[in-house]
Every structure is written in structure tokens, then in C-alpha cells.
Coordinates of N, CA and C in Angstrom, one line a residue:
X8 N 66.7 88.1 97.5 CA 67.6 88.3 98.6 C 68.9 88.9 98.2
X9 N 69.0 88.4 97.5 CA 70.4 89.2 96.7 C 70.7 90.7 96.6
X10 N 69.5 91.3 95.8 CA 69.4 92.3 95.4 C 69.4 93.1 96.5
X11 N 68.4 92.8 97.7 CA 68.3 93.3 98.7 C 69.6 93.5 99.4
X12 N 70.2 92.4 99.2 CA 71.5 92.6 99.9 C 72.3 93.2 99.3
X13 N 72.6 93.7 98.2 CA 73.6 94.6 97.6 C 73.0 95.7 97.7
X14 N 71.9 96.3 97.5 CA 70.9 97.4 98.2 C 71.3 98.3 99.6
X15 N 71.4 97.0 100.7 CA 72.1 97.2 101.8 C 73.1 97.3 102.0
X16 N 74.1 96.4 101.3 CA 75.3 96.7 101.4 C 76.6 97.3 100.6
X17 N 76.4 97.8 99.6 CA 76.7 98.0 98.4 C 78.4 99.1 98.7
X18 N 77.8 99.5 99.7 CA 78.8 100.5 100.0 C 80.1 100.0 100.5
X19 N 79.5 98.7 101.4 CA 80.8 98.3 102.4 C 81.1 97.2 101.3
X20 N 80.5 96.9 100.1 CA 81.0 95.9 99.2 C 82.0 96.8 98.8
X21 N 81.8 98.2 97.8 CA 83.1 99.0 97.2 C 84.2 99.3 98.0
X22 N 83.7 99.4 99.5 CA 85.0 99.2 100.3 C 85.7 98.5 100.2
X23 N 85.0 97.3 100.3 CA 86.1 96.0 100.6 C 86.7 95.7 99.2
X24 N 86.5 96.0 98.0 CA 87.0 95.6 96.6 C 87.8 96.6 96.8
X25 N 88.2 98.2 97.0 CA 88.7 99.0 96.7 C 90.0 99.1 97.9
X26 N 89.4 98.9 98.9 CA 90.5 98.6 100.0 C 91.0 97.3 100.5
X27 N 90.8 96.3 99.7 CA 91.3 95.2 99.9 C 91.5 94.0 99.1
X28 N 90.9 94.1 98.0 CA 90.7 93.0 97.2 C 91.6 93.4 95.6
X29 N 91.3 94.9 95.8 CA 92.0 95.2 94.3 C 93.5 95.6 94.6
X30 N 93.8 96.2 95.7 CA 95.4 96.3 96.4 C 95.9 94.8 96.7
X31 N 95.1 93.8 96.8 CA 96.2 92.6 96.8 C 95.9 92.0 95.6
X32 N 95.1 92.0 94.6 CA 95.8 91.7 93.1 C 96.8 92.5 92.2
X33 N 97.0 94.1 92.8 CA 98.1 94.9 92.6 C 99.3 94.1 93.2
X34 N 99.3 94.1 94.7 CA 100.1 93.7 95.4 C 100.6 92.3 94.4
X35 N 100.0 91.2 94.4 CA 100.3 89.9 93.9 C 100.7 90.1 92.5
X36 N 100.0 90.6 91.7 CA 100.9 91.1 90.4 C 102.6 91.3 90.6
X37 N 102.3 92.4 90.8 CA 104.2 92.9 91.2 C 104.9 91.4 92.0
X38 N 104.2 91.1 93.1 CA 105.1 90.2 93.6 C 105.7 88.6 92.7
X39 N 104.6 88.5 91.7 CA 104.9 87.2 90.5 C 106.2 87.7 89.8
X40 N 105.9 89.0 89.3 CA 107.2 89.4 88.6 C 108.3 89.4 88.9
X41 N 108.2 90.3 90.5 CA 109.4 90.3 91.1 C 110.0 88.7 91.5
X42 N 109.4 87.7 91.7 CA 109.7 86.9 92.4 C 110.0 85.9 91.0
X43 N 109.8 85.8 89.7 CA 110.3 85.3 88.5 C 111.5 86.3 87.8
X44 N 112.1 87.3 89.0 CA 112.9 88.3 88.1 C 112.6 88.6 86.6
X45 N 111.5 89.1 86.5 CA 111.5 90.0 85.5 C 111.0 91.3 85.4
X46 N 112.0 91.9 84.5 CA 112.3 93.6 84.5 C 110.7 93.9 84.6
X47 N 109.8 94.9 85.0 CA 108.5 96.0 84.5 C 109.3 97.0 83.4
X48 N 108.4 97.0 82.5 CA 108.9 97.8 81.5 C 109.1 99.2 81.9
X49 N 108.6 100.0 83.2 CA 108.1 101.2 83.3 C 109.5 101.8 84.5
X50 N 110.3 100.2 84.9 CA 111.0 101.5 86.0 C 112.0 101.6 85.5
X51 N 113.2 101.3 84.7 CA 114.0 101.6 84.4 C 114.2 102.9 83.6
X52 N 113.0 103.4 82.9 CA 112.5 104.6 82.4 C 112.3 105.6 82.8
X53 N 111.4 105.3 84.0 CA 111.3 106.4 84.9 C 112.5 106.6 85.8
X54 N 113.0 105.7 86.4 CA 114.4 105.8 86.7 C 115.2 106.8 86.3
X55 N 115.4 106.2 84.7 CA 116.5 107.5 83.9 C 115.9 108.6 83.6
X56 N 114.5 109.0 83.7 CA 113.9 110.0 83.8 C 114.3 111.2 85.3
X57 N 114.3 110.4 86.3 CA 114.6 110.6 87.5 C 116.2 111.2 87.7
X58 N 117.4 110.8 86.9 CA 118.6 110.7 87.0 C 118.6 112.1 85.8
X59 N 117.5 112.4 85.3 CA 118.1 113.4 84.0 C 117.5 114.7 84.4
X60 N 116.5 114.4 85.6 CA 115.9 115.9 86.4 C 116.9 116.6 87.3
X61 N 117.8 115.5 87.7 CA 119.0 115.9 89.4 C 118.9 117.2 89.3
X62 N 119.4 118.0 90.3 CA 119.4 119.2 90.6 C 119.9 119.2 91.7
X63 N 120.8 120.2 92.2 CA 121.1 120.3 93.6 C 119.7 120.7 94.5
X64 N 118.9 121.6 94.1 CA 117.8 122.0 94.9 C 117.1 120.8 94.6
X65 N 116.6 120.1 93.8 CA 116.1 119.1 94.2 C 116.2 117.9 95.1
X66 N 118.2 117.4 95.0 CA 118.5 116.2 95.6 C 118.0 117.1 97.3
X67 N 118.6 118.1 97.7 CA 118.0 118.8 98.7 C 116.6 118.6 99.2
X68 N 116.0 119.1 98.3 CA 114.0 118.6 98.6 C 113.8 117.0 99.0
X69 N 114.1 116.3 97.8 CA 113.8 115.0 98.5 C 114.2 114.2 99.1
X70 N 115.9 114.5 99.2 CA 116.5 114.0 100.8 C 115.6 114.3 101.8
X71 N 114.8 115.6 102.3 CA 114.1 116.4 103.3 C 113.3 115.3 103.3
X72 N 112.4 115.3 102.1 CA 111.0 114.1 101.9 C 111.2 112.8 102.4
X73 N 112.1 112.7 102.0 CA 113.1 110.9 102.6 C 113.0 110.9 103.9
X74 N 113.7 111.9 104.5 CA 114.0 111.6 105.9 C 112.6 111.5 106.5
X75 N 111.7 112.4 106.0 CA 110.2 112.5 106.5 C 109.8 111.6 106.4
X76 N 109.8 110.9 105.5 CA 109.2 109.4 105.3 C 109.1 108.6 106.4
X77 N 110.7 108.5 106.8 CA 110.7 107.7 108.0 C 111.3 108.3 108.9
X78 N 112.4 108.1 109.4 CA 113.0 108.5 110.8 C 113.2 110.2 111.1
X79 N 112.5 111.2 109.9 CA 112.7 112.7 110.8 C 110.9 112.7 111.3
X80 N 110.4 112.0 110.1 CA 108.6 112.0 110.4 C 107.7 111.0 110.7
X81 N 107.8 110.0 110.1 CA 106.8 109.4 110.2 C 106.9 108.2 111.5
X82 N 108.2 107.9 111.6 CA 108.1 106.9 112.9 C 107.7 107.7 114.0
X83 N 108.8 109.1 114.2 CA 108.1 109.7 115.7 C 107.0 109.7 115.9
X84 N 106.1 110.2 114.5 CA 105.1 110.6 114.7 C 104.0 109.1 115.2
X85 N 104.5 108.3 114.5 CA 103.6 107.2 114.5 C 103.6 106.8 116.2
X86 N 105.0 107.0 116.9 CA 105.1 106.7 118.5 C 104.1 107.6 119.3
X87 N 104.0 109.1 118.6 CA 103.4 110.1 119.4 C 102.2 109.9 119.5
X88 N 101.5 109.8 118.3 CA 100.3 108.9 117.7 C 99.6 108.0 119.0
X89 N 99.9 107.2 118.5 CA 99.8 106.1 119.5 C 99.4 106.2 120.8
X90 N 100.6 107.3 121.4 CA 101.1 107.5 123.0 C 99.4 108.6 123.3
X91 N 99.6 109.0 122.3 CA 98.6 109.9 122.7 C 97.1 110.1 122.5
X92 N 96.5 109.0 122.1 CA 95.6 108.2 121.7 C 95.3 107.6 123.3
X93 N 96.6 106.7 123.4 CA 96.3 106.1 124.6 C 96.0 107.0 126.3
X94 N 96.7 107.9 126.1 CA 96.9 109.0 127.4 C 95.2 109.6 127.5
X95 N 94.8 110.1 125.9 CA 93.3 110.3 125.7 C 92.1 109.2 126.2
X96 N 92.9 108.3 126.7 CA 91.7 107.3 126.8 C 90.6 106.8 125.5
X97 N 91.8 107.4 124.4 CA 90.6 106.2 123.4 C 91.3 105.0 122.9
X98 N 91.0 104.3 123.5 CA 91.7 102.8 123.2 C 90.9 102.5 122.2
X99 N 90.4 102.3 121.5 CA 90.0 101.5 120.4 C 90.4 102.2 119.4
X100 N 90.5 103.6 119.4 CA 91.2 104.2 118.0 C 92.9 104.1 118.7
X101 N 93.7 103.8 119.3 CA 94.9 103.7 120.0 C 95.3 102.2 119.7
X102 N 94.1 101.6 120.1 CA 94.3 100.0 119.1 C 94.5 99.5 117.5
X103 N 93.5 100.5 117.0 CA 93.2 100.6 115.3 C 94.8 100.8 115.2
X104 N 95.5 101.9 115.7 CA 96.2 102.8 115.7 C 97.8 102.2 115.0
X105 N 97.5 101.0 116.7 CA 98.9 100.7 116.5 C 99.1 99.5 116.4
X106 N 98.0 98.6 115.9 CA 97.7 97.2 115.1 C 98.5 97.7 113.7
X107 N 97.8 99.0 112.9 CA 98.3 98.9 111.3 C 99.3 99.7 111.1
X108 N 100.4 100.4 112.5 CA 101.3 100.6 112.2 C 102.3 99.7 112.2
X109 N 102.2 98.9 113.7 CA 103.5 97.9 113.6 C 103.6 96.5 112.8
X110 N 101.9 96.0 112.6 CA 101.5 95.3 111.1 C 101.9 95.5 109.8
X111 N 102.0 97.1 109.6 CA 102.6 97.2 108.7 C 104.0 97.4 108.1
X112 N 104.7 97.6 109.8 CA 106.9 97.2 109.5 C 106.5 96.1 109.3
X113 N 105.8 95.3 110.0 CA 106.6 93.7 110.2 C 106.2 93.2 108.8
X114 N 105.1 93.6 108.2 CA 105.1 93.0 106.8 C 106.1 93.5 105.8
X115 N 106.3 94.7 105.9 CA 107.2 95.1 105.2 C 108.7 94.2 105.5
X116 N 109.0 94.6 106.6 CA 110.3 93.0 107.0 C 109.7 91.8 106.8
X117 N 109.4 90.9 106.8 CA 109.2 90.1 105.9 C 109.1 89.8 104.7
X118 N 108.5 90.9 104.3 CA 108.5 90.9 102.4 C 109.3 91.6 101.6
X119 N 110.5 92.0 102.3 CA 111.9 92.6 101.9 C 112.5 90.9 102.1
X120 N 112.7 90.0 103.3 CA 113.4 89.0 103.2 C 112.8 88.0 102.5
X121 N 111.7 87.8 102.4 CA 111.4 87.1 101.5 C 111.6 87.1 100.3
X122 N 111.6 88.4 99.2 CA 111.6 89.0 98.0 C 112.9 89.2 97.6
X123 N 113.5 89.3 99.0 CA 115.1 89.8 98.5 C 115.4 90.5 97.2
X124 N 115.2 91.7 96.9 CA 114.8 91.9 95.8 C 116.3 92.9 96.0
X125 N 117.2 93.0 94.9 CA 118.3 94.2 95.4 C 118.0 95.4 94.7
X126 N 118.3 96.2 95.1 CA 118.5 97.9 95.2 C 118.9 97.9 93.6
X127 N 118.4 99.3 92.6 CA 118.3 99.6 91.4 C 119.9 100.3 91.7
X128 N 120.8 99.7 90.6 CA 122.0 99.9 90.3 C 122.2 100.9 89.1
X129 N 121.2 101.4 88.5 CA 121.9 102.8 88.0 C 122.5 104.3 87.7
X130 N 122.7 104.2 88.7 CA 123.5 104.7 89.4 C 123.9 104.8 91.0
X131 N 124.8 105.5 91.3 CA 125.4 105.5 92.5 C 124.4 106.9 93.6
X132 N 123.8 106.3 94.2 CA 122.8 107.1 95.0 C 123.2 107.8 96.2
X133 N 122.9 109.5 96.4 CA 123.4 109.8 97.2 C 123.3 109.5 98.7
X134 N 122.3 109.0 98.9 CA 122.0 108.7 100.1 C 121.9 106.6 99.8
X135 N 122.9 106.0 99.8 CA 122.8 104.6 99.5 C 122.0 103.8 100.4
X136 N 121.3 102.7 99.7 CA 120.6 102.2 101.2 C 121.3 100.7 101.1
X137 N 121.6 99.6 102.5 CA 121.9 98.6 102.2 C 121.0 97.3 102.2
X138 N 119.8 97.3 102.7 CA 118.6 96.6 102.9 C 118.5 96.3 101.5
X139 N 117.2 95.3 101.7 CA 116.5 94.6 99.9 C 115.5 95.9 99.7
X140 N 115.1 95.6 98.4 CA 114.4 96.6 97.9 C 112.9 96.8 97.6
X141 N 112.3 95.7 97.6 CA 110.5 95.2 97.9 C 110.6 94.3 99.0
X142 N 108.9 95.3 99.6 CA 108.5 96.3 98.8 C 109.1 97.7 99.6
X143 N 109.1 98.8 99.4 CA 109.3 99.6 99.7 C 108.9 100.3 101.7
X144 N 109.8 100.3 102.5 CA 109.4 100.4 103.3 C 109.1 102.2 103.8
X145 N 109.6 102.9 102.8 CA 109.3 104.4 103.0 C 107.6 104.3 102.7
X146 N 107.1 103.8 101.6 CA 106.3 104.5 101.0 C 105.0 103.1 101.5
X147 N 105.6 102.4 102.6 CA 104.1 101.4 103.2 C 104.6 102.3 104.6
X148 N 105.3 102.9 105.3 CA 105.2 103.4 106.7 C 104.5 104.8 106.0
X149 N 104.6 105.8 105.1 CA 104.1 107.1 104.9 C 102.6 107.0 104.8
X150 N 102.2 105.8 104.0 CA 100.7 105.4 103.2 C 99.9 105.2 104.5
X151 N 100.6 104.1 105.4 CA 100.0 103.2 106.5 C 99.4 104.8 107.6
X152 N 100.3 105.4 107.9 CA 100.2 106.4 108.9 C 99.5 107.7 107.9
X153 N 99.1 107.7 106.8 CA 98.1 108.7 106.3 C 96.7 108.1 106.3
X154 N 96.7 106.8 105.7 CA 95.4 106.1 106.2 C 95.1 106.1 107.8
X155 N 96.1 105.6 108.5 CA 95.2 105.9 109.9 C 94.8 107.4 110.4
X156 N 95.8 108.7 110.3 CA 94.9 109.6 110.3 C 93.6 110.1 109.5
X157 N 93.4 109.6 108.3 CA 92.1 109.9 107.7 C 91.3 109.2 108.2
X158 N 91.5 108.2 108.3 CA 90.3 107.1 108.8 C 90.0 107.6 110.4
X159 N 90.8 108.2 111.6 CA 90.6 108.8 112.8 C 89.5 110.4 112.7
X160 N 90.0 110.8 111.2 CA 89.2 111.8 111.3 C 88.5 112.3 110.2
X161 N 87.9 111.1 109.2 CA 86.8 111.2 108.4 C 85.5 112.0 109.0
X162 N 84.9 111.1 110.2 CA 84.1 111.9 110.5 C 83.9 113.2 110.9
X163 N 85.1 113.5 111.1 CA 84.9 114.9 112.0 C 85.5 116.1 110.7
X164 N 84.9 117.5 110.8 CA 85.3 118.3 109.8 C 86.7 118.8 109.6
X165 N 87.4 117.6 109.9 CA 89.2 117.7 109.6 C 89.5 116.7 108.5
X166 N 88.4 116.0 108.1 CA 88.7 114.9 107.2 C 89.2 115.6 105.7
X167 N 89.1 117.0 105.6 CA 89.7 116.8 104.1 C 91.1 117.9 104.2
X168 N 91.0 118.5 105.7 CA 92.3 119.4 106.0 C 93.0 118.4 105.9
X169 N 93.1 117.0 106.7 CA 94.2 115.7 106.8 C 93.8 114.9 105.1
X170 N 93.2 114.9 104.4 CA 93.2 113.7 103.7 C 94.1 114.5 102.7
X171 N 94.0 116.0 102.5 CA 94.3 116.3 101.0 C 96.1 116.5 101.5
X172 N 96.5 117.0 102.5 CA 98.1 117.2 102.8 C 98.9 116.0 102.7
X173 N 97.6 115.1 103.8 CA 98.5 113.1 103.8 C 98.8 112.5 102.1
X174 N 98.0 113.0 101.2 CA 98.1 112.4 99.8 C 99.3 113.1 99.3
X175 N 99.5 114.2 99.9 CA 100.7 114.6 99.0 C 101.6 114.5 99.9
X176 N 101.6 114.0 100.8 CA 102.9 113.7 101.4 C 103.8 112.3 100.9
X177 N 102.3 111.5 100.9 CA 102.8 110.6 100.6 C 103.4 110.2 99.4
X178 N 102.7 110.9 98.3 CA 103.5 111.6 97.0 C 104.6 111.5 96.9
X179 N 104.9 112.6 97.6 CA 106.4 112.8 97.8 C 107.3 112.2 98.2
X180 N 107.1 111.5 98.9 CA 107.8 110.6 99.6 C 108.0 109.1 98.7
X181 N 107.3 108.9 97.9 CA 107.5 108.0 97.2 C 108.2 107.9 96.1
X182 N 108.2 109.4 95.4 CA 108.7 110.1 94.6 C 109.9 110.1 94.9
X183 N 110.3 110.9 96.2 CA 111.7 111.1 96.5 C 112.7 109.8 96.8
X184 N 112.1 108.6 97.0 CA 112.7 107.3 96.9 C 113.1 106.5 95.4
X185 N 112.5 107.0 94.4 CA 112.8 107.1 93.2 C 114.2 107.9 92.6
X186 N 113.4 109.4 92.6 CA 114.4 110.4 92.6 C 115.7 110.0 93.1
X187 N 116.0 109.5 94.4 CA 117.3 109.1 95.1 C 117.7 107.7 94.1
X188 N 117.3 107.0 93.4 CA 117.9 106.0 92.8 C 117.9 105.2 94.0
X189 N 117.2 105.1 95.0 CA 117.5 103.6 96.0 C 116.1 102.7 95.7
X190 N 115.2 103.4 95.1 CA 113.9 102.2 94.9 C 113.2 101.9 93.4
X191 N 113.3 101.0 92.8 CA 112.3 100.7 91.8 C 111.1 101.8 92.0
X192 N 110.4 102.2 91.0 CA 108.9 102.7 91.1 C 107.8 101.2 91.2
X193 N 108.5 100.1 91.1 CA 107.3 99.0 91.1 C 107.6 98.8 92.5
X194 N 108.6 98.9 93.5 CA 108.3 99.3 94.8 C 107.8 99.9 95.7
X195 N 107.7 101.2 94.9 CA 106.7 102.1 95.6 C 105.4 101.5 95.5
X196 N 104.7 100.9 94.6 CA 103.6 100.8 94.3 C 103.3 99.2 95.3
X197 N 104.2 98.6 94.9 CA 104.3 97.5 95.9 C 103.6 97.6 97.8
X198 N 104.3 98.8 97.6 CA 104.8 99.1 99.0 C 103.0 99.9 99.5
X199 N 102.6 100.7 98.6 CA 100.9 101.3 98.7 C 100.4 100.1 98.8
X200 N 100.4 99.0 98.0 CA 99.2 98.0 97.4 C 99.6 97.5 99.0
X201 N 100.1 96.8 99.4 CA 100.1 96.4 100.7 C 99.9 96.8 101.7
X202 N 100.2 98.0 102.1 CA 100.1 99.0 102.9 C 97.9 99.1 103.2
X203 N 97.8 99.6 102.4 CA 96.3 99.8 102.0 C 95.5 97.9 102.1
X204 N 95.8 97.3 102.1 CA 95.4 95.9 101.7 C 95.4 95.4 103.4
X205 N 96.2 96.3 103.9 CA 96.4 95.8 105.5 C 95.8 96.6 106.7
X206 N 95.7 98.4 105.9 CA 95.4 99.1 107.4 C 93.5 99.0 106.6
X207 N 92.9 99.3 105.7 CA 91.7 98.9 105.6 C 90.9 98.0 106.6
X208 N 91.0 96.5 106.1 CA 90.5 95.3 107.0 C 91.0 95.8 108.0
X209 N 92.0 96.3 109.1 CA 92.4 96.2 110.2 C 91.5 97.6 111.0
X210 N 91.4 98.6 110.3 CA 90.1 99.7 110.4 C 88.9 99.2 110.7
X211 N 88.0 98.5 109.7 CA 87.2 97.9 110.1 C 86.8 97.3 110.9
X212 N 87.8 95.8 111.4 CA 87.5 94.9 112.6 C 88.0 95.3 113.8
X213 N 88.8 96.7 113.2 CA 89.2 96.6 114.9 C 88.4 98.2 115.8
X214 N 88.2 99.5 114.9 CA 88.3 100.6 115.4 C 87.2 100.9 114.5
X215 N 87.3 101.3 113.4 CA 86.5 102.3 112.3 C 85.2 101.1 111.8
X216 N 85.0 100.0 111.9 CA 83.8 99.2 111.8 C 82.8 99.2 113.0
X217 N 83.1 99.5 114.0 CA 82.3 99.6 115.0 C 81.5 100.9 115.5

């Protein structure tokens, strides 16, 4: 019986480990550390890495990427999303839609007050942020809203025009939160592992499993 069953299911097994089980032992990692304050050896490095590339055309580019993140791109878009989903009459991908986007602020606010984690002090950042700093809420709204478009249009022959542009957006955007000295890199990664850990299972039971 077993065999048979991994036979049959094997696929939706590597799903569920890869979209859900191994993003929240990432996720839970980071949050032990963070929540016993102790340093990761890898951001304060990359940080001064980050501080020794500045450039005016750079702080330019990823300010751009920043605002995309959230309030020039990703929130409108996430409203339009939605609105227009629903106007289509496809409610169940309209549902998928806007379960693991607004699932995904509200975890993010919560796990910024809970973690209270403060903002990387090495320098003075040009764009300052005053909020806590895990997990990252640029790079769980950029992740969350690339996963729901791929997952809306895997099946259809737009799944790799959307999958390959959303990866690099999201790239960037996590990058450029770095770059700006307002986020840990164990943030960003924070901020994926959950992100992913949430719109997955919520794909499944609610829109993309049926």
C-alpha cells in the first residue's frame, strides 16, 4: 500500500515538502535566532558588501525596485488583481487570489510585532524605514503576488513569460532592500520562507487543487 501510494502520489508529496514543509523549517530557523538575538554570520557582510557597491545610479535603480515592491507596484497591482478576477467572474481564482494576498500582510504584521526585530544600523539609509524589521514585508508582498500569478497561469502557455520576469523581480526587490541598508538579508529570506509556506497550502485548498 505504501509503495502504491507514493507511486500515486509522489508528486503532490514533493509539492507539499518543497512548498511547505521545507519554507517553514527555513522560516523557523531564522525565527529561533532572531528571537534569541543572535547575529547570522552572513548579514552584516553582505550588508558592508552592499554599502561598498553605492553608486548614485544604483541608489536610483533600487529606490525604483523598492517602491515597486510595494506602494508604486505591487499593492496596486495586487487590488487590480483581485478586482479583476472578480469582474471576470472567476471567483475561485479571485478567492485563491485574495486569501494569499491579504494572508500574507497580516502575517507579515504580526510577525514584525511579534519579532520586533529593529532595523540594521550601519549605516544611515537613504530612504529610512521606522517599522521592525522581520520578516521583511517588501520581499513577502513581491514573492506572495509572483506566486499567485504563476500559479493562475501555469497551465496556460504564459506560465514561463510570467514565471521567469516574477523571479527577477522579486530578486530585485529583495536585493534593493538590502542595498538601501533598511533590511537584514536574513529578512529577506525570512520574508520568502513564509511568504511561500502560506500562498502554496492556500493554492491548493482553495483554487489551484481543484
Amino acid at each position: 500500500f505504501g509503495v502504491a501510494f507514493l507511486r500515486r502520489h509522489w508528486r503532490r508529496l514533493v509539492l507539499a515538502f518543497a512548498g511547505l514543509l521545507l519554507p517553514l523549517w527555513g522560516f523557523g530557523e531564522l525565527a529561533d535566532e532572531v528571537r534569541e538575538a543572535e547575529a547570522f554570520p552572513f548579514d552584516a557582510p553582505i550588508l558592508q558588501f552592499a554599502q561598498g557597491i553605492a553608486r548614485d545610479g544604483f541608489d536610483r535603480a533600487f529606490m525604483v525596485s523598492s517602491k515597486l515592491g510595494y506602494e508604486w507596484g505591487v499593492v496596486p497591482f495586487d487590488v487590480l488583481l483581485v478586482l479583476a478576477l472578480a469582474l471576470s467572474r472567476k471567483l475561485r481564482e479571485g478567492l485563491f487570489a485574495g486569501v494569499a494576498i491579504i494572508g500574507s500582510a497580516l502575517l507579515n504584521l504580526g510577525g514584525k510585532q511579534l519579532f520586533a526585530r529593529e532595523r540594521p544600523t550601519l549605516w544611515e539609509s537613504i530612504v529610512p524605514e521606522s517599522t521592525f524589521s522581520f520578516p521583511s514585508g517588501h520581499a513577502m508582498g513581491s514573492i506572495t503576488l509572483a506566486m499567485v500569478l504563476v500559479l493562475l497561469a501555469w497551465h496556460t502557455r504564459w506560465r514561463w513569460w510570467v514565471t521567469v520576469p516574477m523571479t527577477v523581480f522579486v530578486a530585485l526587490v529583495g536585493l534593493s532592500r538590502v542595498y538601501l541598508g533598511v533590511h537584514y538579508p536574513s529578512d529577506i529570506l525570512a520574508g520568502w520562507a513564509v511568504a511561500i509556506a502560506w500562498t502554496a497550502p492556500t493554492a491548493w485548498l482553495g483554487w489551484a487543487g481543484t
